[in-house]
Coordinates of C-alpha atoms in Angstrom, one line a residue:
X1 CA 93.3 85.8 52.6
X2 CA 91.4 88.5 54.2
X3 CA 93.0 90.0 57.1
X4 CA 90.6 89.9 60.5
X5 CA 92.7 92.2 62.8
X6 CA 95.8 93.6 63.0
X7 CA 95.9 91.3 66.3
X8 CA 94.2 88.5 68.2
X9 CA 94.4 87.9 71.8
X10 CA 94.4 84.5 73.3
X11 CA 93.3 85.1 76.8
X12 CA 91.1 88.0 78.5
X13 CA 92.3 87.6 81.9
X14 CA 93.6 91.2 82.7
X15 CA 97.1 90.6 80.6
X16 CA 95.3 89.9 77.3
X17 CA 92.7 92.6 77.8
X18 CA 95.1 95.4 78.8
X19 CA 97.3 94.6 75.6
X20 CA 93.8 95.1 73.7
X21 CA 92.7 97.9 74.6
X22 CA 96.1 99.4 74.3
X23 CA 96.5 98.4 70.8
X24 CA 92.7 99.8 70.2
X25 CA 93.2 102.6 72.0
X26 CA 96.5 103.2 69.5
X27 CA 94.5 102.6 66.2
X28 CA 94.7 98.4 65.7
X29 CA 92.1 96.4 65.2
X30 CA 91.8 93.8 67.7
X31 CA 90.0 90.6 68.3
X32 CA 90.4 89.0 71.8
X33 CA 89.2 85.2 72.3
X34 CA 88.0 84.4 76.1
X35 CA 86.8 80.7 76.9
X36 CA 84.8 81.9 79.8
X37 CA 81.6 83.4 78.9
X38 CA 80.8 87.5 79.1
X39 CA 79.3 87.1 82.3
X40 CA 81.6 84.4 84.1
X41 CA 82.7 86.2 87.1
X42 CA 86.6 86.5 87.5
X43 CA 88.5 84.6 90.4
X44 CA 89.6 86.8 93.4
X45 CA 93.2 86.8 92.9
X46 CA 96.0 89.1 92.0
X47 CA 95.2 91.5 94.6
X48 CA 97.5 94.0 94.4
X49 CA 97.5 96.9 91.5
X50 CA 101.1 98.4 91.1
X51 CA 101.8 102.0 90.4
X52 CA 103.4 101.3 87.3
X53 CA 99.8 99.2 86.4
X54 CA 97.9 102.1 87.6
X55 CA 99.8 104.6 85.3
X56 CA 98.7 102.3 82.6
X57 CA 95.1 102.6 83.5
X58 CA 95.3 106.7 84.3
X59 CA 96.4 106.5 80.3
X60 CA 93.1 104.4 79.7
X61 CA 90.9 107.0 81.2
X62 CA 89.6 104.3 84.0
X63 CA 92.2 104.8 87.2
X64 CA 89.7 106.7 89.2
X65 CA 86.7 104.2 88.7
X66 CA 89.3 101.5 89.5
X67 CA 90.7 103.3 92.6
X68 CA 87.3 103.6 93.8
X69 CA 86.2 100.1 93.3
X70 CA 86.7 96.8 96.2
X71 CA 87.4 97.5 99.7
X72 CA 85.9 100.7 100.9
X73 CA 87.1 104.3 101.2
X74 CA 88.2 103.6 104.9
X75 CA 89.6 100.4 104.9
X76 CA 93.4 100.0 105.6
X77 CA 95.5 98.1 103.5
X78 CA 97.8 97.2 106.5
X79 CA 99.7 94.1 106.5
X80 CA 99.1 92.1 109.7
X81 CA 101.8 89.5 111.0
X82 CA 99.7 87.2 113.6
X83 CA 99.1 83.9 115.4
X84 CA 95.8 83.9 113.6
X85 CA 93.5 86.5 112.5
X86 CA 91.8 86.9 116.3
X87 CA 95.4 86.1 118.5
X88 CA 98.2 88.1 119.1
X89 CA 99.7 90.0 116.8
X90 CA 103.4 89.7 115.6
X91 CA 104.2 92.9 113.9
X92 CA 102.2 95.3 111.6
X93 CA 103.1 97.4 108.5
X94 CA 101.0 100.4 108.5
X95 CA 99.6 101.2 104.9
X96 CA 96.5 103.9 103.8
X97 CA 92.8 103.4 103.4
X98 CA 92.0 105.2 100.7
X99 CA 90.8 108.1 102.5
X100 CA 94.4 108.3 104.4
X101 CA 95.7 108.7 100.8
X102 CA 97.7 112.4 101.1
X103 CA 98.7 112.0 104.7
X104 CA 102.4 111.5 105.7
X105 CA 103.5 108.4 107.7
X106 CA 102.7 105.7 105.4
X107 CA 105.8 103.8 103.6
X108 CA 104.3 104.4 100.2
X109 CA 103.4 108.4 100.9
X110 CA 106.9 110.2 98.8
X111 CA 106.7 107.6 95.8
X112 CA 107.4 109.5 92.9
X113 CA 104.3 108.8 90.8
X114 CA 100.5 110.4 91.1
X115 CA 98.9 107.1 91.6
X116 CA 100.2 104.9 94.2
X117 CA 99.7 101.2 94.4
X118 CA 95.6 100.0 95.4
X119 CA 94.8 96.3 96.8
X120 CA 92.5 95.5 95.0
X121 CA 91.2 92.1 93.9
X122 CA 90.8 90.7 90.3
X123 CA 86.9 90.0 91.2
X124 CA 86.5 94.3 90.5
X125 CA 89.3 94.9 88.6
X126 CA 88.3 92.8 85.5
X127 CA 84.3 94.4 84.9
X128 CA 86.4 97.4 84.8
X129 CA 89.0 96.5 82.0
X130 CA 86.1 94.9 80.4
X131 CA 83.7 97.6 80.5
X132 CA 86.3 99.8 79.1
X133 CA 87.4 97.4 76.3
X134 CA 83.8 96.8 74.8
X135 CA 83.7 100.4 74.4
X136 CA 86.3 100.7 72.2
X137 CA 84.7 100.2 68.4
X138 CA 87.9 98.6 66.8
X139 CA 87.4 95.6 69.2
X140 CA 85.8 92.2 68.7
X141 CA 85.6 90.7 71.7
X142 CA 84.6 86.7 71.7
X143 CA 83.1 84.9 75.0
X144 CA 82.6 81.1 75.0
X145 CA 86.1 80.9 72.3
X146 CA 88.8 78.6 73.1
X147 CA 91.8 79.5 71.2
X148 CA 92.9 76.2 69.2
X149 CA 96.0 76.5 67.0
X150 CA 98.0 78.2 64.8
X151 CA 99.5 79.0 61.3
X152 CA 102.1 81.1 60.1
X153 CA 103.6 82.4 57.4
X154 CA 105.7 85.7 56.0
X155 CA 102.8 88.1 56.0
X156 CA 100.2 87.1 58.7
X157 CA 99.0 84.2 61.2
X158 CA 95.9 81.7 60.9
X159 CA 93.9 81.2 63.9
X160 CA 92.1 78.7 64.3
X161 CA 89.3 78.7 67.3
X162 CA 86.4 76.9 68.6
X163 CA 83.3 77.6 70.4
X164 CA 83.0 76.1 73.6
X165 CA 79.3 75.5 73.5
X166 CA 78.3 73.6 70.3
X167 CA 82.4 72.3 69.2
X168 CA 82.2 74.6 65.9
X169 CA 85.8 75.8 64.8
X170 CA 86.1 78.9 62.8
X171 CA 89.6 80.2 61.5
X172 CA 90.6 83.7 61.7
X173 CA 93.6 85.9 60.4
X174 CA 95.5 88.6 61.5
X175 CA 99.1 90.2 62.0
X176 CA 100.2 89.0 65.1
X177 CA 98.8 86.6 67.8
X178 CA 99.2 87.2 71.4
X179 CA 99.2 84.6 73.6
X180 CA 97.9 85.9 77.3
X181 CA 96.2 82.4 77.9
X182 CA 97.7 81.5 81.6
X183 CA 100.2 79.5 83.0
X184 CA 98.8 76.4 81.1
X185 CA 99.0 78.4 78.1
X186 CA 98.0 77.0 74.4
X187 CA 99.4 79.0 72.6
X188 CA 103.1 78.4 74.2
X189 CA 102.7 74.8 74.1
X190 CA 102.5 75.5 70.2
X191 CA 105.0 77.5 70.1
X192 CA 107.4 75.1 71.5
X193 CA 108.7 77.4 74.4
X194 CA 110.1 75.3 77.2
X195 CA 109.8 76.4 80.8
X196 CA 112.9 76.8 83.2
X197 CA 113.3 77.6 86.9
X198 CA 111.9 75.7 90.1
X199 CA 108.7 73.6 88.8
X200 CA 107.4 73.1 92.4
X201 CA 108.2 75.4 95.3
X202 CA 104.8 75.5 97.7
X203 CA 101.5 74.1 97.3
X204 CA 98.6 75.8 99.1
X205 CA 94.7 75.7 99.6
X206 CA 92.9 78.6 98.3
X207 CA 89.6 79.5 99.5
X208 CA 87.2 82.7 99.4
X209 CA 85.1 82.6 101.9
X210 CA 81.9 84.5 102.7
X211 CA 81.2 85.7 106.2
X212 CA 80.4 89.3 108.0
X213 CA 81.6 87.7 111.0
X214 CA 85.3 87.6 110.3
X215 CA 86.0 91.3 110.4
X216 CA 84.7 91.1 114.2
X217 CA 87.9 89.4 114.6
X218 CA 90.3 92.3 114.9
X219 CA 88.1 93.0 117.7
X220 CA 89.0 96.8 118.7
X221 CA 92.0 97.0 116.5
X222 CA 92.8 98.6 112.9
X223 CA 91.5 96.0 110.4
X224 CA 94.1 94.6 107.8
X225 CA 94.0 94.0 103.9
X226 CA 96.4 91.4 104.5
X227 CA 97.1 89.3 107.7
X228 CA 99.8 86.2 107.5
X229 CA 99.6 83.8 110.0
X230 CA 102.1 81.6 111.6
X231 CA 100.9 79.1 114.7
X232 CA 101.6 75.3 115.6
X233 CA 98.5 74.5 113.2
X234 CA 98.5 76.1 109.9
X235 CA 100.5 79.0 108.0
X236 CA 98.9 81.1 105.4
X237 CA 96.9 84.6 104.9
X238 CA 93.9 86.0 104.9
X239 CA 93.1 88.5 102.5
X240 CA 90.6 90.7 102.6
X241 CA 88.2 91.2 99.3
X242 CA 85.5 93.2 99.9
X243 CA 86.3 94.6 103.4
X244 CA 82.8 93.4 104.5
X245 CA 82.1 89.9 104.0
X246 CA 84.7 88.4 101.5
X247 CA 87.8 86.8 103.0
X248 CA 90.7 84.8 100.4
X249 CA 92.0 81.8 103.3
X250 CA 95.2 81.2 102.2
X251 CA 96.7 78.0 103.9
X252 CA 100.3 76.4 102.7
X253 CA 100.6 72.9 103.4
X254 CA 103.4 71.7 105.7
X255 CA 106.9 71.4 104.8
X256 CA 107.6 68.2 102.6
X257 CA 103.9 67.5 102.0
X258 CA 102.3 67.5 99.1
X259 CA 99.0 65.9 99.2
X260 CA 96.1 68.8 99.5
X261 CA 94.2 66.8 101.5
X262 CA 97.0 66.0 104.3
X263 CA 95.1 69.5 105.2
X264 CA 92.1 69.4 106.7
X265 CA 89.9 71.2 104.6
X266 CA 87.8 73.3 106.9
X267 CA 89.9 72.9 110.3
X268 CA 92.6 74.6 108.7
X269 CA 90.1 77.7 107.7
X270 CA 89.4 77.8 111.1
X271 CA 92.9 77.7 112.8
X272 CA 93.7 80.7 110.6
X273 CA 91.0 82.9 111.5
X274 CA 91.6 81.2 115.3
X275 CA 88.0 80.5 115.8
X276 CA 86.3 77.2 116.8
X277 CA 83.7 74.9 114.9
X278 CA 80.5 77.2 115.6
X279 CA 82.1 80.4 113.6
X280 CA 79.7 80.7 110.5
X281 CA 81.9 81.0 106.9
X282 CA 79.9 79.8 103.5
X283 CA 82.6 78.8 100.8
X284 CA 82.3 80.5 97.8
X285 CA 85.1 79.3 95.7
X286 CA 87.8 76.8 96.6
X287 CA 91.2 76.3 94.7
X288 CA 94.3 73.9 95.4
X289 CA 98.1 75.1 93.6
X290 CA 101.0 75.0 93.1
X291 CA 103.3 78.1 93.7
X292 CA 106.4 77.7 91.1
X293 CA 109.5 79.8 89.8
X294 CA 109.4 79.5 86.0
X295 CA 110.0 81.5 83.0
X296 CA 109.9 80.6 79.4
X297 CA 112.9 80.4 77.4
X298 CA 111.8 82.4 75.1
X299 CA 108.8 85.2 74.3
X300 CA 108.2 84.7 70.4
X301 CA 107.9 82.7 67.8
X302 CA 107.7 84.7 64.5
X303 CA 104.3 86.7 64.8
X304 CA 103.5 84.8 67.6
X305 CA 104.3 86.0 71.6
X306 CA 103.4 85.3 74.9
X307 CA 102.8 87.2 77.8
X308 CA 101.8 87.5 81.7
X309 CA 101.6 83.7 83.2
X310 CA 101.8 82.5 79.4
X311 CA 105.4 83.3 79.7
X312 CA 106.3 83.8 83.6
X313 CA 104.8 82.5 86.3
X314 CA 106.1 83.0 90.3
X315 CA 105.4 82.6 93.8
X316 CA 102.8 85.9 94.3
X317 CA 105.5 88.0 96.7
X318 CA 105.3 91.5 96.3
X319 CA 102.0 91.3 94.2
X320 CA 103.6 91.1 90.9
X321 CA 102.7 88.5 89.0
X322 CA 99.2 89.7 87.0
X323 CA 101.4 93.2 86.8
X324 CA 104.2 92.4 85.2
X325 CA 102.3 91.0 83.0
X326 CA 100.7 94.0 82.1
X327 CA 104.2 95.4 81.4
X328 CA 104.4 92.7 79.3
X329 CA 101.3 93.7 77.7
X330 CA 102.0 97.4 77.0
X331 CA 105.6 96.4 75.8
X332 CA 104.4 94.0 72.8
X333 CA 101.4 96.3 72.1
X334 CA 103.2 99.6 71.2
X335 CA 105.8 97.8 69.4
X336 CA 103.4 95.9 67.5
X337 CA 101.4 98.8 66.6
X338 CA 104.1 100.8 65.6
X339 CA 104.7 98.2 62.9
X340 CA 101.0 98.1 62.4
X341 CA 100.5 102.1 62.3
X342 CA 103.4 102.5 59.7
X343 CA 106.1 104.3 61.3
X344 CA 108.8 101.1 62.6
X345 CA 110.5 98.6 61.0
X346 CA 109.5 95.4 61.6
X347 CA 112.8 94.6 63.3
X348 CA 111.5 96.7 66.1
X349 CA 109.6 94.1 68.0
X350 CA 112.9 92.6 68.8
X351 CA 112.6 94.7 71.8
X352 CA 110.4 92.6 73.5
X353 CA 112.0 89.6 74.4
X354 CA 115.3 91.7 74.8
X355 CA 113.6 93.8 77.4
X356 CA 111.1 91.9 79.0
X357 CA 112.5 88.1 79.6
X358 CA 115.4 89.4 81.7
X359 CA 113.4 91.8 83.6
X360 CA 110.5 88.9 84.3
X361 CA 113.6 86.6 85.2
X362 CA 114.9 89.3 88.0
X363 CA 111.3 89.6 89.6
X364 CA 111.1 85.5 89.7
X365 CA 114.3 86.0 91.9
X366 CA 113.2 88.5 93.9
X367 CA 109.9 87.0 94.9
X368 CA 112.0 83.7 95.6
X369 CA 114.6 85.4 97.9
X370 CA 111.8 86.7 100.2
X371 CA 109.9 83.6 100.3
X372 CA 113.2 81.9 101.6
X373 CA 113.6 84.8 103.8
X374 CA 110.6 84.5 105.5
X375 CA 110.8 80.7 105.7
X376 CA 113.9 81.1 107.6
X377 CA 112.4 83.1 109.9
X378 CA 110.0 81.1 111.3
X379 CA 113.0 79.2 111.3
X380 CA 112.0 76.5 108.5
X381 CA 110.0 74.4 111.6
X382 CA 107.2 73.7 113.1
X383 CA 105.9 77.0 114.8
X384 CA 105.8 76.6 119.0
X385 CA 102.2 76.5 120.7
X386 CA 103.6 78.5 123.2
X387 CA 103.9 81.8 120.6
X388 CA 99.8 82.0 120.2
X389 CA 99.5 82.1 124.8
X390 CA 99.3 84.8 127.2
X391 CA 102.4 85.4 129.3
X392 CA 105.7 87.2 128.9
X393 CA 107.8 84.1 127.1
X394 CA 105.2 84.1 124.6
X395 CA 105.5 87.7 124.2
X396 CA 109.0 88.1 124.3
X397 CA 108.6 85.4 121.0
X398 CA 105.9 87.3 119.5
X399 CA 108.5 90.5 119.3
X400 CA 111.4 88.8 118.6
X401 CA 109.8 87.0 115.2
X402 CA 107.8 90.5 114.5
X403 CA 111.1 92.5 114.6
X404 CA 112.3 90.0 111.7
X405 CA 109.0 89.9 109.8
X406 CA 109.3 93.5 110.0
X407 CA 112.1 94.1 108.4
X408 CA 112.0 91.5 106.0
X409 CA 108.5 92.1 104.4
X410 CA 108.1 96.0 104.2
X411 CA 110.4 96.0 101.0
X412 CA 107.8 93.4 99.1
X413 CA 104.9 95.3 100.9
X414 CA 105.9 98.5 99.7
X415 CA 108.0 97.6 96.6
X416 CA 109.2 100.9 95.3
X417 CA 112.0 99.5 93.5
X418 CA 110.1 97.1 91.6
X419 CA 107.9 99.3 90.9
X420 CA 110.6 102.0 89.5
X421 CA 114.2 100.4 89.4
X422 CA 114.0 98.3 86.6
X423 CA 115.5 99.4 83.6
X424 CA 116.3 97.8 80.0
X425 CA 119.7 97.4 79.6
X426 CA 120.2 95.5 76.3
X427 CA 117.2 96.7 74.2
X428 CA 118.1 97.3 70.2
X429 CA 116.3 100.4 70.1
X430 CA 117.7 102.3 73.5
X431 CA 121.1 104.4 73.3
X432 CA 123.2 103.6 75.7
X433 CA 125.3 106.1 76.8
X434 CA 128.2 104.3 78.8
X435 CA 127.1 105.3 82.2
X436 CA 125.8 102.4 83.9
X437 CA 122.2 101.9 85.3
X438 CA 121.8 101.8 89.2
X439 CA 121.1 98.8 91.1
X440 CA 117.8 98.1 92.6
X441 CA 116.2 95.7 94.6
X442 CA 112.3 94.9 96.3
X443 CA 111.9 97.6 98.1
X444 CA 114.3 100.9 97.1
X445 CA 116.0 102.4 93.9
X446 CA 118.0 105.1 92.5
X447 CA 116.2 107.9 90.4
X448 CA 118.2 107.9 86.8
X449 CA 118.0 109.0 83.4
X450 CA 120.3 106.5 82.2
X451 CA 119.2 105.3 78.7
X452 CA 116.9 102.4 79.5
X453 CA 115.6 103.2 83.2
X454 CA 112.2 105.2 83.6
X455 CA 112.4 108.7 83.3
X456 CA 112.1 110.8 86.7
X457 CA 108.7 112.0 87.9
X458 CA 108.3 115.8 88.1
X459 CA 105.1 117.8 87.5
X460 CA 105.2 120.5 84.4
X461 CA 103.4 124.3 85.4
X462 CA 101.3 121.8 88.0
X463 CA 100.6 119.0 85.6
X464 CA 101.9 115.3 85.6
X465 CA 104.3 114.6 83.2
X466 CA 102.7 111.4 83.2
X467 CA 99.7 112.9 81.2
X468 CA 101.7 115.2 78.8
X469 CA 103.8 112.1 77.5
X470 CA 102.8 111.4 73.9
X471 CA 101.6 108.4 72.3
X472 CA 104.7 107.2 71.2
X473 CA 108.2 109.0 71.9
X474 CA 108.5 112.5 73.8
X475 CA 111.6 114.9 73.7
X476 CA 111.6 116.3 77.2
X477 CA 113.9 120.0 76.4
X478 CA 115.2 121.7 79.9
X479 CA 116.8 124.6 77.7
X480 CA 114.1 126.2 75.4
X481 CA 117.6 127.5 73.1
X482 CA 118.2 124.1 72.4
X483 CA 117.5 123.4 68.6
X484 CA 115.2 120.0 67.9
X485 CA 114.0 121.1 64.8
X486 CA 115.6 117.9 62.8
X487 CA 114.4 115.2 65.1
X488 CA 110.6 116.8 65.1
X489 CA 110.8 117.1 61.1
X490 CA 111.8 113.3 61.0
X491 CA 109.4 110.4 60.8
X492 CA 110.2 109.5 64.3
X493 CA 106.4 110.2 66.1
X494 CA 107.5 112.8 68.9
X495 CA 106.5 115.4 71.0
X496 CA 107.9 118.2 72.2
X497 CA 107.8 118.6 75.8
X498 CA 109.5 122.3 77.9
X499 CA 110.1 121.8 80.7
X500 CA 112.4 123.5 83.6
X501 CA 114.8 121.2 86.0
X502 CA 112.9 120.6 89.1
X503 CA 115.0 121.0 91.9
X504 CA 114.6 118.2 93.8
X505 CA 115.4 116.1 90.7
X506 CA 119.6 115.9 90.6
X507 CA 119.5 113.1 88.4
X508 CA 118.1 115.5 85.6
X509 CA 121.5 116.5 84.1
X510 CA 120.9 117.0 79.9
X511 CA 119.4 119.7 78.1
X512 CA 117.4 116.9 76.1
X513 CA 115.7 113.4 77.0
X514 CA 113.7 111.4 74.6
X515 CA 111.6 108.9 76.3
X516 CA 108.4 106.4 75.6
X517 CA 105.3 106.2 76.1
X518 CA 106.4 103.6 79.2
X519 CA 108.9 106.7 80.5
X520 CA 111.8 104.3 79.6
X521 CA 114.1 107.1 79.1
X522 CA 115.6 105.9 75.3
X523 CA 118.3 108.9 74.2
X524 CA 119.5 112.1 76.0
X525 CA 121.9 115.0 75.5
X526 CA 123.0 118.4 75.7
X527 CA 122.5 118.5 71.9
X528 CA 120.8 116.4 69.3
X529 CA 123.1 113.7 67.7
X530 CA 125.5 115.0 64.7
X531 CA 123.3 112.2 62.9
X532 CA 119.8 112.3 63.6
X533 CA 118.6 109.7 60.9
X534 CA 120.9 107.4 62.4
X535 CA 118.9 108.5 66.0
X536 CA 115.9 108.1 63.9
X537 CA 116.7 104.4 62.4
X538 CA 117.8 102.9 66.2
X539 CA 114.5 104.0 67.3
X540 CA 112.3 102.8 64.6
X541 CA 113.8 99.4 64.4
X542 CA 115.8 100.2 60.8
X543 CA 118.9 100.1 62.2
X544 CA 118.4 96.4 64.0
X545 CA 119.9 93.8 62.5
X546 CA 119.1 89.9 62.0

């Protein structure tokens, strides 16, 4: 049977379209199948773009245009603890507009990466990814196409799809499928891959709302991209979209209730911004969920995988859901291509469940930890009257529970160690070394070049080392004496990178680091290996065994 595509994408949410352009962008032909039509605008969620994600989309060529798009250039991304969006204010974490980006003060300012974290919402980040895929001339990208079912066998997978306007099924065949079809996900269904974790942990009331009025509300203080809000009526946040007139109204229902409409649609809108029934909002969009704690028991079947809320799905703490799957993403693409392009084994795409379940499990925790931390700061109960009035009780309250929000939420507000703790430690194609990786948590982490954590930011003669990484593996030399000529004559795909030691970078202690295109450090040494083909065959997948 004729071959389509080296691979089709279930899903073009941002998962599914930032696995295709990667595997474009490295040479595969790609076909990615999207329900919603070309033009169906995206839902305002996932409004936080990590720095790892935003490496990723300096690589693509696009981090600029996306840094510059949503909330304006002097727009804070503070997060604001509150009564309600108009009352008293609990405690605030102080975070750049994106014209305060390069002053010092801010929690994120010493992160070691050139492109720090943006809040920005899904409704701009997706024209951009999909602007950026259509232009890539090994893509076929098809609106209005549900993904149906699937075939498999030794060398390739049926697909069978149908278009969502007239019913009409067509079947399609390529290398590899990629499921990146949501939490509800087809293709894992298929696939048989059973969920695991907590199935129901909070349900809450989503609504964008449109009003110009709402940013009034801060009144003469600094305006917020994110303000939570505790009072006797409602809990939730309000997040802000476009800075202007956009507003997400996030509202959780009470403890122990789960009917959506034990919440009084529009009352509760209005107890969070703390305004009374003449304040003018238009609803734009409206959605009732469930916040859960699951992961999937297990990322593959055969040529088939799954990734981003196909295969984990969490309470949204920290931001992290739509970005680790986009670590997902990058994982299964480069290993897939480098099957696809020739140079790995097969047996190489092991590596993905190996180093991507565990690390989705240990973000599912973390999310879960703060959501019970901050529930147990409000103390689990109903929140007094009394903390939203003037006086000096109430204010002696407001500090008290603003001094524990504090400390509590800048680790998931400015998540450096998710961002650049996590390591592989059990990967099939990652030498380990015997020294063990350092711990991390939410919000802090050790620098290492341990086999299996990310390599070290430094800049090289001025110049990221971000953008001189190669495509697939780089061997970073500190010692120009050092002798690499066997590893760069070998089929492994590397690049030679000098470099000196920066000084402000202890953990850089070997002559020689290989690392990926993800700046998972992979191998290092004073020396190359007695045995470079058997360096070569770990890192290609030859050496893996059923």
């Amino acid at each position: 049977m004729t071959v389509d595509a080296g691979i089709i994408v279930a899903g073009a949410g941002p998962v599914g379209t930032c696995l295709a352009i990667d595997a474009a962008m490295r040479g595969a032909r790609v076909i990615v199948l999207e329900p919603r039509g070309a033009d169906d605008p995206p839902d305002a969620k996932c409004n936080t773009i990590a720095a790892r994600t935003m490496e990723t989309f300096r690589r693509f060529g696009i981090a600029e245009e996306v840094r510059a798009a949503g909330l304006p250039d002097d727009y804070p991304t503070d997060t604001l603890y509150t009564t309600s969006l108009s009352g008293p204010e609990l405690t605030r974490i102080t975070m750049p507009a994106r014209s305060e980006r390069g002053q010092k003060g801010f929690h994120d300012d010493l992160w070691p990466t050139p492109e720090p974290m943006v809040r920005q919402s899904q409704l701009y980040l997706e024209p951009i990814l999909r602007k950026k895929l259509l232009s890539l001339p090994n893509v076929r990208f098809m609106p209005r196409t549900a993904f149906v079912s699937f075939d498999q066998d030794a060398d390739g997978v049926t697909v069978t799809c149908r278009n969502v306007d007239d019913g009409g099924e067509v079947s399609l065949r390529s290398r590899y499928l990629a499921g990146c079809d949501g939490g509800s996900s087809p293709v894992r269904k298929q696939m048989g891959a059973k969920l695991s974790g907590d199935a129901e942990i909070a349900w809450t009331r989503t609504t964008l709302i449109r009003s110009a009025e709402v940013r009034a509300l801060f009144g003469n203080r600094r305006p917020a991209w994110m303000s939570w809000i505790a009072n006797d009526k409602v809990r939730g946040n309000v997040v802000a979209i476009n800075g202007k007139d956009l507003w997400l109204v996030h509202r959780a229902l009470p403890g122990g209730t789960r009917d959506f409409e034990a919440l009084d649609f529009d009352q509760s809108i209005r107890d969070a911004l703390g305004v009374g029934p003449d304040f003018p909002y238009e609803v734009v969009k409206h959605e009732d969920w469930v916040g859960r704690r699951l992961v999937a028991e297990k990322f593959r079947e055969g040529r088939v995988f799954i990734a981003g809320d196909a295969a984990h799905l969490w309470v949204p703490y920290a931001g992290y859901g739509m970005n680790a799957g986009i670590a997902d993403a990058m994982n299964l693409s480069w290993l897939l291509c480098a099957v696809i392009n020739g140079w790995a084994d097969p047996a190489i795409i092991d590596a993905y469940e190996a180093e991507r379940q565990p690390i989705t499990g240990q973000v599912s925790r973390f999310a879960m930890a703060k959501l019970e931390e901050n529930a147990a700061a409000t103390g689990g109960k109903a929140i007094p009257a009394q903390l939203s009035k003037p006086g000096l009780i109430a204010a002696f309250l407001r500090r008290k529970l603003g001094s524990k929000l504090f400390k509590i939420n800048v680790p998931q507000m400015s998540p450096e160690g998710l961002n650049f703790g996590y390591y592989y430690g059990s990967s099939p194609i990652i030498v380990a070394d015997g020294e063990v990786a350092p711990d991390y948590d939410m919000g802090s982490f050790t620098p290492s070049t341990v086999p299996g954590c990310r390599m070290p930011h430094f800049a090289v003669n001025g110049q990221s080392l971000l953008d001189l990484l190669g495509p697939d593996y780089s061997l970073i030399r500190f010692d120009p004496a050092a002798p690499v000529e066997a590893l760069l004559a070998s089929s492994l795909p590397v690049k030679l990178i000098d470099a000196a030691v920066p000084a402000d970078t202890p953990a850089i202690r070997h002559k020689l680091i290989l690392v990926r295109a993800d700046t998972h450090v992979v191998w290092r040494g004073d020396a190359l290996p007695a045995d470079v083909p058997a360096l070569v065959q770990k890192l290609t997948g030859k050496g893996i065994t059923p």
